[in-house]
Short mmCIF file of C-alpha atoms and ligand atoms in Angstrom, two decimals:
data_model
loop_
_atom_site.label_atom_id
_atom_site.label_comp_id
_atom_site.label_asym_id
_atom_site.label_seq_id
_atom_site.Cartn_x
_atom_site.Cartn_y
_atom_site.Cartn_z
CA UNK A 1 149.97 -147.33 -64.00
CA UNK A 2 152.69 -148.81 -62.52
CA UNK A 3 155.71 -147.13 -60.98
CA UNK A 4 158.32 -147.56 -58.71
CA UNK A 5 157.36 -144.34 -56.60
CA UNK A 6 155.46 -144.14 -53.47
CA UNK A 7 151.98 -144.95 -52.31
CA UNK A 8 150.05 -142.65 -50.69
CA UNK A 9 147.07 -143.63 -48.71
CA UNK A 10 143.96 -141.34 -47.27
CA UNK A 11 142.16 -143.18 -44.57
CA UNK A 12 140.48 -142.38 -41.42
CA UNK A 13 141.05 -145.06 -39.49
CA UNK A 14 144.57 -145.31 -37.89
CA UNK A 15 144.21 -148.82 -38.09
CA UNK A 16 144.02 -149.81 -41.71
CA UNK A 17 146.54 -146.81 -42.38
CA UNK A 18 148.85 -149.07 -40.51
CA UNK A 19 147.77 -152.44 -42.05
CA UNK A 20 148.46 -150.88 -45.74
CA UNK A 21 151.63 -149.51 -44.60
CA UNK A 22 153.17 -152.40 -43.41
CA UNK A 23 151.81 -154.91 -46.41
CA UNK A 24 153.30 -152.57 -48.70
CA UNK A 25 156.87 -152.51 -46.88
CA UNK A 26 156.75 -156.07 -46.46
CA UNK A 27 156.70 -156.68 -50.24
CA UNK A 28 159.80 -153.65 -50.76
CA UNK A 29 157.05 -150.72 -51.82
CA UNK A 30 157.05 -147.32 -50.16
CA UNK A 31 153.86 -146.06 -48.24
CA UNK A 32 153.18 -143.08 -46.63
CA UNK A 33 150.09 -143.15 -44.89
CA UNK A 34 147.69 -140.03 -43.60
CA UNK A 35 144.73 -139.55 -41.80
CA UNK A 36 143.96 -136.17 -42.58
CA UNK A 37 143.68 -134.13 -46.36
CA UNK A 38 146.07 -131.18 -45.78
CA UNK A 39 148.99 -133.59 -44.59
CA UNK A 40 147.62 -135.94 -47.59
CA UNK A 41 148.11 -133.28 -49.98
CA UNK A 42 151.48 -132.32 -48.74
CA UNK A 43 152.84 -135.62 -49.26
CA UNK A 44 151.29 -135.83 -52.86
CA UNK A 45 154.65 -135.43 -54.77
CA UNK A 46 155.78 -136.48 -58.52
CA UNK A 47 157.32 -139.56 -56.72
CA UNK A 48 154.07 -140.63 -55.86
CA UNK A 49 152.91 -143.40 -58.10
CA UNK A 50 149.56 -145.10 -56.38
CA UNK A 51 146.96 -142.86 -54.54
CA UNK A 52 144.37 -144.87 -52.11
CA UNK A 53 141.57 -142.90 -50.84
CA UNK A 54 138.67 -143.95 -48.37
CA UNK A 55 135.36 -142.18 -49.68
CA UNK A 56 134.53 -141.74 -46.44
CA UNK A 57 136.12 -139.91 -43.75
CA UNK A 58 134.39 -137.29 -41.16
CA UNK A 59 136.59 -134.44 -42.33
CA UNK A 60 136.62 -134.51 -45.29
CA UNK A 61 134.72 -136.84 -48.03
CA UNK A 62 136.46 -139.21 -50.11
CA UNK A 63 134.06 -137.60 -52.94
CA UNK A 64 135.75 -133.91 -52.35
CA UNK A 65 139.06 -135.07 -52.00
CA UNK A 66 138.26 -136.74 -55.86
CA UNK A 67 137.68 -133.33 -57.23
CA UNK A 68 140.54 -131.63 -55.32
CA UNK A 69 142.72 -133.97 -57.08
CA UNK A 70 140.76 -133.21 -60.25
CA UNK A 71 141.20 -129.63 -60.11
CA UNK A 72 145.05 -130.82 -59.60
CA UNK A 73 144.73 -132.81 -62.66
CA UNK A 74 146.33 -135.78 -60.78
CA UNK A 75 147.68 -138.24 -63.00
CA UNK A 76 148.36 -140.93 -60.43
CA UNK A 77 145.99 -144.29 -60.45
CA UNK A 78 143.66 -144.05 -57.59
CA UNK A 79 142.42 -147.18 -55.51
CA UNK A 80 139.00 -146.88 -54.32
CA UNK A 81 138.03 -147.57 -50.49
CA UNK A 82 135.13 -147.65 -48.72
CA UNK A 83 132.89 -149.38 -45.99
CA UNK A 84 129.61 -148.80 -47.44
CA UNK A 85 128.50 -150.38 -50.17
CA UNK A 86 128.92 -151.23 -54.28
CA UNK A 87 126.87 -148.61 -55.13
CA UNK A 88 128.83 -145.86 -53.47
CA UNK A 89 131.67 -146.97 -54.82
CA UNK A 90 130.65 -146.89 -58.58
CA UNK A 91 129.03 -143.58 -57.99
CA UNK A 92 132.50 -142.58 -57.07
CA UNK A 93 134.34 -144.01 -60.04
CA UNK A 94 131.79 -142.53 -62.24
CA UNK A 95 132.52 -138.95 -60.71
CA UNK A 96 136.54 -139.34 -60.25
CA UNK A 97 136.45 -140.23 -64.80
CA UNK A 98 134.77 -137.19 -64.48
CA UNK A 99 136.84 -135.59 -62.97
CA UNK A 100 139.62 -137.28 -65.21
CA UNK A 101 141.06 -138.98 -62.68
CA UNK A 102 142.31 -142.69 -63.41
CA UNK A 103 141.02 -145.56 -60.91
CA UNK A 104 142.56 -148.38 -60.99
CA UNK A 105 141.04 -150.28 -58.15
CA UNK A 106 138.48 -150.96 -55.21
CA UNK A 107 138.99 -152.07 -52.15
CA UNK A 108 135.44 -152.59 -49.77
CA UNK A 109 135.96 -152.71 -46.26
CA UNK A 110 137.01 -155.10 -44.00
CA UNK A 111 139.06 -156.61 -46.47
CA UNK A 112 141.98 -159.30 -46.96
CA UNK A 113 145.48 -158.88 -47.22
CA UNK A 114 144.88 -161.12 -50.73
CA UNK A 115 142.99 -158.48 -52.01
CA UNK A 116 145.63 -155.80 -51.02
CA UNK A 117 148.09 -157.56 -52.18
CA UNK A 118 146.36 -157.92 -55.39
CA UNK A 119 145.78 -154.37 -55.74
CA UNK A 120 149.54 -153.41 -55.28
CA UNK A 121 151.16 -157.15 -57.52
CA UNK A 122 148.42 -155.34 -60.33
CA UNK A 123 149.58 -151.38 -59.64
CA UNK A 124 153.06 -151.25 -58.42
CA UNK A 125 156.22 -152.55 -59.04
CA UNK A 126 159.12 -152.89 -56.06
CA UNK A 127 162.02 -150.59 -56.09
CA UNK A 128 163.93 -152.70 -55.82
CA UNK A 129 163.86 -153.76 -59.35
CA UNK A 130 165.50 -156.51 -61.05
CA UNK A 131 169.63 -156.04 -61.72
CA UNK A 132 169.17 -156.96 -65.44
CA UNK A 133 165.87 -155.07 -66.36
CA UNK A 134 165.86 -154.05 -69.74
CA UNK A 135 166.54 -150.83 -70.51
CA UNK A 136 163.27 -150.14 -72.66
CA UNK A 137 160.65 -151.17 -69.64
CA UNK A 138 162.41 -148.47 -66.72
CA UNK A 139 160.38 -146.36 -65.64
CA UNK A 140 161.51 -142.78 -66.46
CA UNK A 141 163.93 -140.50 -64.41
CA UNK A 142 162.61 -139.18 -61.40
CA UNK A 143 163.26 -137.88 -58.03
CA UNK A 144 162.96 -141.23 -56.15
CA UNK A 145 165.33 -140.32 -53.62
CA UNK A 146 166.17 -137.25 -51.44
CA UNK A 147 169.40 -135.21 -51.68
CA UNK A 148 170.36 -135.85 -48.87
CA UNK A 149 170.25 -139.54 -49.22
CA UNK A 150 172.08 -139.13 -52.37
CA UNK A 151 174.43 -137.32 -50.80
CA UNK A 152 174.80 -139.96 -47.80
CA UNK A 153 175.55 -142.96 -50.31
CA UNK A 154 178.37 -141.48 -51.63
CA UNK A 155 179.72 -141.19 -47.75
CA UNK A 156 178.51 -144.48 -47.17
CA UNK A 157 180.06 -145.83 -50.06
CA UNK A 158 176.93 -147.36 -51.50
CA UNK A 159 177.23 -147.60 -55.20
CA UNK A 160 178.53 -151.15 -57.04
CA UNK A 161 179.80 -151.55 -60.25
CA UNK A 162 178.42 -153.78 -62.57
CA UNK A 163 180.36 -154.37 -65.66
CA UNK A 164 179.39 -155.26 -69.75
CA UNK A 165 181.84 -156.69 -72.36
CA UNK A 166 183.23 -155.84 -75.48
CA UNK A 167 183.66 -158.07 -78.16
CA UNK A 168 185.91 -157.73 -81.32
CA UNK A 169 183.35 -158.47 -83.62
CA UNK A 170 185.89 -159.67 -86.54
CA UNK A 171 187.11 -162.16 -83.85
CA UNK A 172 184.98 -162.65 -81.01
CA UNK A 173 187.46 -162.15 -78.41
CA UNK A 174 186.26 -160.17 -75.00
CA UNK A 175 188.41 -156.75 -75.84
CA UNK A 176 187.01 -154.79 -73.23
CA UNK A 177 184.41 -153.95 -70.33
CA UNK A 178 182.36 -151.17 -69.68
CA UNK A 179 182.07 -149.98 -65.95
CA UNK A 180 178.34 -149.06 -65.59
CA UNK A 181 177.57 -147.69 -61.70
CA UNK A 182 174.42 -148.99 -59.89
CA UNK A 183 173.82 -147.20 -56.30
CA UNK A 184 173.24 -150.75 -54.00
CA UNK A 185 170.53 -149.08 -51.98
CA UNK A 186 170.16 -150.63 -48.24
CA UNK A 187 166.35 -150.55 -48.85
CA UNK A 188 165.12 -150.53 -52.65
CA UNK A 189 167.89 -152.57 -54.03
CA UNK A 190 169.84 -151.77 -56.82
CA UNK A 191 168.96 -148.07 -58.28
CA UNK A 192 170.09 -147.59 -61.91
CA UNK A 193 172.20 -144.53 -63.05
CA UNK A 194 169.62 -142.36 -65.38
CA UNK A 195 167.90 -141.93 -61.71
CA UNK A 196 170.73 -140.49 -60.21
CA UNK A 197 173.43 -139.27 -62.16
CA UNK A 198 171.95 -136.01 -63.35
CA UNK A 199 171.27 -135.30 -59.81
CA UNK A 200 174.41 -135.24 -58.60
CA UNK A 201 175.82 -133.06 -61.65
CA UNK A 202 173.32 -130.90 -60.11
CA UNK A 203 174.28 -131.08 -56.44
CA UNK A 204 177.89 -130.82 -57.55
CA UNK A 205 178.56 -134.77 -56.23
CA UNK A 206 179.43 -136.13 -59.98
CA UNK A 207 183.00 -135.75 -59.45
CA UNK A 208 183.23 -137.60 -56.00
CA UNK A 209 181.36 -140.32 -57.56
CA UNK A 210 183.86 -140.44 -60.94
CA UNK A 211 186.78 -140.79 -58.85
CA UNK A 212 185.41 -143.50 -56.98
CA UNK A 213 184.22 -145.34 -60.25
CA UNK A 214 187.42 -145.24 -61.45
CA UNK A 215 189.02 -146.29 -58.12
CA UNK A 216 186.75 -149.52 -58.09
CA UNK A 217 187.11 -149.99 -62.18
CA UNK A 218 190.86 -150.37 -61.46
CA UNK A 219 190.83 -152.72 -58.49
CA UNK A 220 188.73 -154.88 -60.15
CA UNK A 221 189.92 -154.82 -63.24
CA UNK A 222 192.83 -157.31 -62.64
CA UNK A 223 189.94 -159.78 -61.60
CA UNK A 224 189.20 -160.11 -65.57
CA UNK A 225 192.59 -160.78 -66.78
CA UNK A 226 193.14 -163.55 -69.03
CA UNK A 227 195.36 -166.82 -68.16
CA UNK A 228 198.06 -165.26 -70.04
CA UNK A 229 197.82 -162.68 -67.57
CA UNK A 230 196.32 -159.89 -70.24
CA UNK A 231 194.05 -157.65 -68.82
CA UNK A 232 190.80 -156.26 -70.56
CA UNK A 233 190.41 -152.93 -71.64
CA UNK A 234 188.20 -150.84 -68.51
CA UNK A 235 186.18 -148.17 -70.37
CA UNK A 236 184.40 -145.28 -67.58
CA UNK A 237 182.12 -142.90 -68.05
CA UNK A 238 183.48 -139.42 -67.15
CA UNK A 239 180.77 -136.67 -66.63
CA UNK A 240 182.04 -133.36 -68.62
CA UNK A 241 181.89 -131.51 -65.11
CA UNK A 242 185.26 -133.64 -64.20
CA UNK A 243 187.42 -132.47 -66.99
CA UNK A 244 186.98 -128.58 -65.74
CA UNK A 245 189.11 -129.38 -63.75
CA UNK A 246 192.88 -128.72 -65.09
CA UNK A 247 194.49 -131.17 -62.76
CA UNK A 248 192.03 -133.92 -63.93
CA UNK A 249 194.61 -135.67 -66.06
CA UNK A 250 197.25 -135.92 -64.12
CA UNK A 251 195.48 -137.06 -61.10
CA UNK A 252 194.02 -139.25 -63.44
CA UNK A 253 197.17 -140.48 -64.65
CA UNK A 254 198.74 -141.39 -61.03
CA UNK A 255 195.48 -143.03 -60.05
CA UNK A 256 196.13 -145.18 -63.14
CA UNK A 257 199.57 -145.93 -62.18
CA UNK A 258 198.50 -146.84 -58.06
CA UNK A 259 197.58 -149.67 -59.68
CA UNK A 260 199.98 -150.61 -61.88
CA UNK A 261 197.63 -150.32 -64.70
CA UNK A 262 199.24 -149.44 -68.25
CA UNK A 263 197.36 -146.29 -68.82
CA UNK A 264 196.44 -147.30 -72.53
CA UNK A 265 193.98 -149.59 -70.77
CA UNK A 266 191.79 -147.23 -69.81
CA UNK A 267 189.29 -145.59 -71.86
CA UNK A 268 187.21 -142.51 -70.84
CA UNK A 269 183.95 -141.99 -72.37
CA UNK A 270 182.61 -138.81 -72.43
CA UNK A 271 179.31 -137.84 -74.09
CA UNK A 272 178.89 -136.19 -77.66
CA UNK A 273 176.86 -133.92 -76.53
CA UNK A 274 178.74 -132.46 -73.75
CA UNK A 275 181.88 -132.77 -75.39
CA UNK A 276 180.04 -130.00 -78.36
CA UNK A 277 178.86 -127.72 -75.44
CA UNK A 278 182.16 -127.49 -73.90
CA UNK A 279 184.91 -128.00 -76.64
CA UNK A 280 186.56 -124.96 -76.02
CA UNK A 281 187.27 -125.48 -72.14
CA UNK A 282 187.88 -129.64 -72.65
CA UNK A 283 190.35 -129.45 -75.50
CA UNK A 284 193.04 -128.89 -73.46
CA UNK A 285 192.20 -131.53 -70.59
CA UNK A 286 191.15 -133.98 -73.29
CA UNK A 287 194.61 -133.22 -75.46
CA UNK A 288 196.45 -134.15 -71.65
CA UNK A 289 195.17 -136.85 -71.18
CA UNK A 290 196.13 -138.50 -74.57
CA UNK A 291 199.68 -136.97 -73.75
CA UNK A 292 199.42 -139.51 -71.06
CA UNK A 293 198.26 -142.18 -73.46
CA UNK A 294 194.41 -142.52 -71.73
CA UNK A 295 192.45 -143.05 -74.55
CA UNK A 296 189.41 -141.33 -75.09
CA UNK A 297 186.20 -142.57 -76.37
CA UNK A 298 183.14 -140.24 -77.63
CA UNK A 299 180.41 -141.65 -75.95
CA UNK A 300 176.61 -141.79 -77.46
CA UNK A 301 177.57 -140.78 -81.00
CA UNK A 302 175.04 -139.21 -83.54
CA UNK A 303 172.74 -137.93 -80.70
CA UNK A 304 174.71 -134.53 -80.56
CA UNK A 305 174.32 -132.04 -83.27
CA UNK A 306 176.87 -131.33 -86.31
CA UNK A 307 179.55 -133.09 -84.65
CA UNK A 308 180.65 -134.58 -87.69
CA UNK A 309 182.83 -131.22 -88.68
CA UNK A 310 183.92 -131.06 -85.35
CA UNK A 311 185.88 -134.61 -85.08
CA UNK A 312 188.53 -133.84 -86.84
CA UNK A 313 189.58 -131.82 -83.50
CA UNK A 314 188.85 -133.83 -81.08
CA UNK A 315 191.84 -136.17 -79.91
CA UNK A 316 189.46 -139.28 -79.28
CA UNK A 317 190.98 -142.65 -80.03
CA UNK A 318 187.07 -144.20 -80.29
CA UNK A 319 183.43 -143.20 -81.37
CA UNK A 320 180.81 -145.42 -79.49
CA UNK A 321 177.74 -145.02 -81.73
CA UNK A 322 174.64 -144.74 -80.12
CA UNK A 323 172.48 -147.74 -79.29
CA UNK A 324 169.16 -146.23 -80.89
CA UNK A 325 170.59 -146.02 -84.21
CA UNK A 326 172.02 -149.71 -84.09
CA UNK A 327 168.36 -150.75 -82.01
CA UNK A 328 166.55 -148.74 -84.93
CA UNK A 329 168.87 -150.35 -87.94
CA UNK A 330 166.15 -152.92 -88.86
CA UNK A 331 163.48 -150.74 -89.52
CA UNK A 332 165.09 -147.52 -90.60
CA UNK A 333 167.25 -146.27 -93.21
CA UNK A 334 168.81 -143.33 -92.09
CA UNK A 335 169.93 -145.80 -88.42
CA UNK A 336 171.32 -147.42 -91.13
CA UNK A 337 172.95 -144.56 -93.16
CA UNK A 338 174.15 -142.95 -89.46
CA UNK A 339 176.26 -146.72 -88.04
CA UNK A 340 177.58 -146.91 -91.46
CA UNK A 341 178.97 -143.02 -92.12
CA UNK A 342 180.05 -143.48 -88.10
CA UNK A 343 182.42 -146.44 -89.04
CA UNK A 344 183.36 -144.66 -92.16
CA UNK A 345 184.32 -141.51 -90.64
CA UNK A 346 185.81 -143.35 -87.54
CA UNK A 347 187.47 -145.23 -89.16
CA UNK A 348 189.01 -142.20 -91.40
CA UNK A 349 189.77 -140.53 -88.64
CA UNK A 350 191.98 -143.63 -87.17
CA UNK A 351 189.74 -144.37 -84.22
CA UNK A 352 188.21 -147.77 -83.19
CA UNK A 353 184.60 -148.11 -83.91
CA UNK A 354 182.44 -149.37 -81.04
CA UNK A 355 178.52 -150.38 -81.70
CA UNK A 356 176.78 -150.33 -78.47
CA UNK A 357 173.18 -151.59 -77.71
CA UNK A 358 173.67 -154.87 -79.85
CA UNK A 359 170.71 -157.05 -79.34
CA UNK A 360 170.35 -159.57 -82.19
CA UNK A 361 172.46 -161.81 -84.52
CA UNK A 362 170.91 -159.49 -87.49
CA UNK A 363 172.39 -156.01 -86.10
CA UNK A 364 175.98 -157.84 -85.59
CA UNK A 365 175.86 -159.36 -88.89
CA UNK A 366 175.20 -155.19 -90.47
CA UNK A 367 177.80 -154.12 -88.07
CA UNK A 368 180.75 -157.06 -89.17
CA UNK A 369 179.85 -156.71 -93.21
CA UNK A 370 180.38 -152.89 -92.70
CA UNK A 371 183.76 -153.25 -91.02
CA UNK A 372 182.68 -152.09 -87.39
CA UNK A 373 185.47 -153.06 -85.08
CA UNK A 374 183.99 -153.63 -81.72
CA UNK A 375 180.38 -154.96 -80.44
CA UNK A 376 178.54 -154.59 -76.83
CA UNK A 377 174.98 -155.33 -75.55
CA UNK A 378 172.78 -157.75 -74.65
CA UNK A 379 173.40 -160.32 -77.25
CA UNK A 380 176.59 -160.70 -75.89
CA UNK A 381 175.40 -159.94 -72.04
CA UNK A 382 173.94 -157.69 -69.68
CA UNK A 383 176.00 -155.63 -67.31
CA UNK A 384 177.03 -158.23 -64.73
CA UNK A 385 178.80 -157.47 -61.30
CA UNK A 386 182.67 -158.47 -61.00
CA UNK A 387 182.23 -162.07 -59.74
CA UNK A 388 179.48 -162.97 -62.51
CA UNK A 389 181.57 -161.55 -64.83
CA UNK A 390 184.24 -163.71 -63.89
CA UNK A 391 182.21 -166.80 -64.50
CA UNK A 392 181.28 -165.33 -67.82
CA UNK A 393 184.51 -164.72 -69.27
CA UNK A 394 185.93 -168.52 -67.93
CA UNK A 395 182.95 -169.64 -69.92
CA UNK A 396 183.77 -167.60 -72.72
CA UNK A 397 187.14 -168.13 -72.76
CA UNK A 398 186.66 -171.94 -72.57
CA UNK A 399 184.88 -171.78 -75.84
CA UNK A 400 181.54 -172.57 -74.26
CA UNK A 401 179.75 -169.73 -76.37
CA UNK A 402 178.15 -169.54 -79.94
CA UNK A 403 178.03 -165.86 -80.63
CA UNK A 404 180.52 -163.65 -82.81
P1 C2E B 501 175.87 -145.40 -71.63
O1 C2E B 501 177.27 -145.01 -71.30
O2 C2E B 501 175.40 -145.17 -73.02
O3 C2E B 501 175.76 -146.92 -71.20
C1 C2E B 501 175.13 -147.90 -71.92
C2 C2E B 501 173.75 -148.18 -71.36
O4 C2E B 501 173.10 -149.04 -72.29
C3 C2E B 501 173.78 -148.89 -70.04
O5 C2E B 501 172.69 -148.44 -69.24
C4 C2E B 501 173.57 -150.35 -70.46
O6 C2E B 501 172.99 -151.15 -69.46
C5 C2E B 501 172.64 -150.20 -71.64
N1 C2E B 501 172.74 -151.30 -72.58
C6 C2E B 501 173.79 -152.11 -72.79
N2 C2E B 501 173.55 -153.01 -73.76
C7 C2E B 501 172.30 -152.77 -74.19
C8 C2E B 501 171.46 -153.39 -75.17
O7 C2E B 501 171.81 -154.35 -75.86
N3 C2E B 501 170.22 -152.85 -75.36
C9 C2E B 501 169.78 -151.80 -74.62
N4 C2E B 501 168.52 -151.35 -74.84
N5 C2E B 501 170.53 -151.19 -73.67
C10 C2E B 501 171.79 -151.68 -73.46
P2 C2E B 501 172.91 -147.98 -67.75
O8 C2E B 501 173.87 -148.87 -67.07
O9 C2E B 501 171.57 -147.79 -67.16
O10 C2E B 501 173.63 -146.58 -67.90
C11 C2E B 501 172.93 -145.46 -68.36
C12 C2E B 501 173.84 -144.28 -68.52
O11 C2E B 501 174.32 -143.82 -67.26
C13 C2E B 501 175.12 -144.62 -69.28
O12 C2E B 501 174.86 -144.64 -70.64
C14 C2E B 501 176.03 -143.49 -68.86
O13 C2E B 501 175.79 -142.33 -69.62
C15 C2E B 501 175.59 -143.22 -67.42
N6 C2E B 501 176.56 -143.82 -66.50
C16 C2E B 501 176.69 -145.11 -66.15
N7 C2E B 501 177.71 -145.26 -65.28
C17 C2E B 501 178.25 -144.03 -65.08
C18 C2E B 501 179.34 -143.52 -64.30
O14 C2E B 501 180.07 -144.24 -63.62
N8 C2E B 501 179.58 -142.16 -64.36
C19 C2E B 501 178.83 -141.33 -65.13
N9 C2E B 501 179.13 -140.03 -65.12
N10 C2E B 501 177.81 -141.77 -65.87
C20 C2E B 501 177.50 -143.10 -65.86
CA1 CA B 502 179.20 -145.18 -71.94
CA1 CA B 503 176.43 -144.80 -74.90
#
């Protein structure tokens, strides 16, 4: 198993509790260590992603603890420890299967920090991931941080943007960029937005954090101007629970204007699906905005349900179709049917037609032959911070590319 959650360790001995500890911190892992079972199973949260266990303790047994965890119907990969033996030690992993437990290790006392090391390079993976790991290998949403952390970045002002292109597929020209937030964690690096987003919808943060996405988005924005002087498109994501508010668009409209920005620039995305749930109440906001010439984009398209009838009444001025129908195209007709009735309709319906999730030459060649009007993903590039994507566009721009 390997997860970006916590280890927890069970041992005895004060000393190798410590040892563990620090080898783990040392390579950018979490550890809590215990020496005792209730305080062990206290700390035994979803977050946790590696249990070790020493069989033998004088409290408790390593052997009892296995079928506490049993009864628990822990899911976490266990590492083996113990002082005394081989034998021991298989008759353990033989009960904790039993118990349907996973092991994933050994460890027999005294040992190296080699073989720890091993055990966590095999089991683990830091937190502090890579900036461009793909999408399809992160580990799933999870409470890997505290609320009150959460709620100490955003005073602390700890979250980056990183920002991915847009490219008009009929002429390969960079059109646009997508603002995509990343919290810049002091300690486990760069923490990607599908781990903390929803939480702070839930602890009523999400607006705080939109208006400072689209505080950065326009400072940086004039960093990615052409020679000419022509400024990209800046497309932000704009969580439902902002446009309650009735004074969103015209605070959103002066913020816009601080910075000299034509407001036709900006694009805010908001998802299908929330934009269904909450029609009624975002009509008017959304219909206020376009007054104000922000243009709208419907974010994640085809994931929300019978939204074709309800286009027609939505003042968007772009539908982003979702990247698993254009990942999916290959290998399924009805991806296929979906990007090609999206540009249709879009297209019907006078908005721009955006295909996001593009990964291979095949998908943009679908995308150009049915008339799709803008392209973003990977093929192109990743999401890169401001000062890569600097570099990238003077690259781009210099003609130093071969795609689209
Ligand atoms: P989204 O708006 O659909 O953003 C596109 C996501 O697809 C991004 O993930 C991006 O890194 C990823 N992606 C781009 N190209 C490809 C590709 O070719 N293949 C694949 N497999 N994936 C690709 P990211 O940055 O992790 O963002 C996840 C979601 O978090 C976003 O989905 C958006 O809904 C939300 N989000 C991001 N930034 C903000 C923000 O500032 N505010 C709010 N409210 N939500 C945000
Ligand atoms: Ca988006
Ligand atoms: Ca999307």
């Amino acid at each position: 198993m390997t997860a970006a959650g916590e280890i927890l360790v069970i041992d005895d001995d004060t000393d190798i509790c410590e040892f563990i500890s620090a080898t783990a911190e040392a390579r950018g892992l979490r550890c809590t260590a215990t020496t005792e079972a209730p305080a062990f199973f206290e700390a035994l949260t979803p977050d946790t992603s590696l249990i070790m266990l020493d069989l033998m303790m004088p409290q408790m047994d390593g052997i009892e603890l296995l079928r506490k965890l049993g009864q628990q119907q822990c899911k976490v990969g266990i590492v083996l420890i113990s002082g005394i033996g081989k034998r021991i030690m298989e008759t353990a992993q033989e009960l904790a299967q039993a118990h349907g437990l996973s092991t994933v290790g050994q460890l027999q006392k005294p040992f190296r920090i080699a073989e720890l090391e091993e055990v966590f390079d095999r089991n683990t993976q830091p937190v502090a991931a890579p900036a461009h790991r793909p999408q399809a290998s992160r580990p799933q949403a999870r409470p890997i941080v505290e609320d009150g952390e959460l709620r100490a970045a955003i005073e602390r002002d700890q979250f980056v943007l990183y920002y991915q292109p847009q490219i008009d597929i009929a002429t390969g020209s960079v059109v646009g960029v997508e603002a995509l937030v990343r919290w810049q964690h002091p300690e486990r690096g760069l923490i990607f937005p599908d781990d903390f987003i929803g939480r702070l919808e839930g602890l009523g943060l999400i607006d705080r954090l939109g208006w400072i996405v689209a505080n950065r988005g326009l400072v940086e924005i004039g960093r990615f101007a052409d020679r000419s002087g022509i400024l990209p498109m800046l497309s932000i994501n704009v969580s439902v629970a902002s446009l309650d508010d009735l004074t969103f668009p015209d605070t959103m409209a002066a913020l816009i204007a601080s910075h000299g920005i034509p407001p036709e620039k900006v694009v805010l995305e908001i998802t299908e699906s929330c934009l269904i749930q909450n029609l009624k109440r975002t009509l008017d906001v959304l219909t206020r905005l376009r007054m104000k010439r922000v243009q709208l984009s419907i974010d994640d398209f085809g994931t929300g349900y019978s939204m074709m009838q309800q286009l027609r009444n939505i003042p968007a001025t772009e539908l982003k179709i979702d990247r698993s129908f254009v990942i999916d195209m290959h290998n399924s007709d009805s991806s296929r049917v979906m990007v090609q009735k999206t540009i249709e309709i879009g297209h019907e319906l006078g908005m721009k037609v955006v295909a996001e999730g593009v990964e291979t030459m095949e998908q943009l060649d679908f995308l150009r032959s049915n008339g799709c009007d803008i392209g973003q993903g990977y093929l192109f590039s990743r999401p890169l911070p401001a000062t890569e994507l600097v570099h990238w566009l003077e690259k781009r721009r210099s003609g130093h590319h071969v795609i689209a």
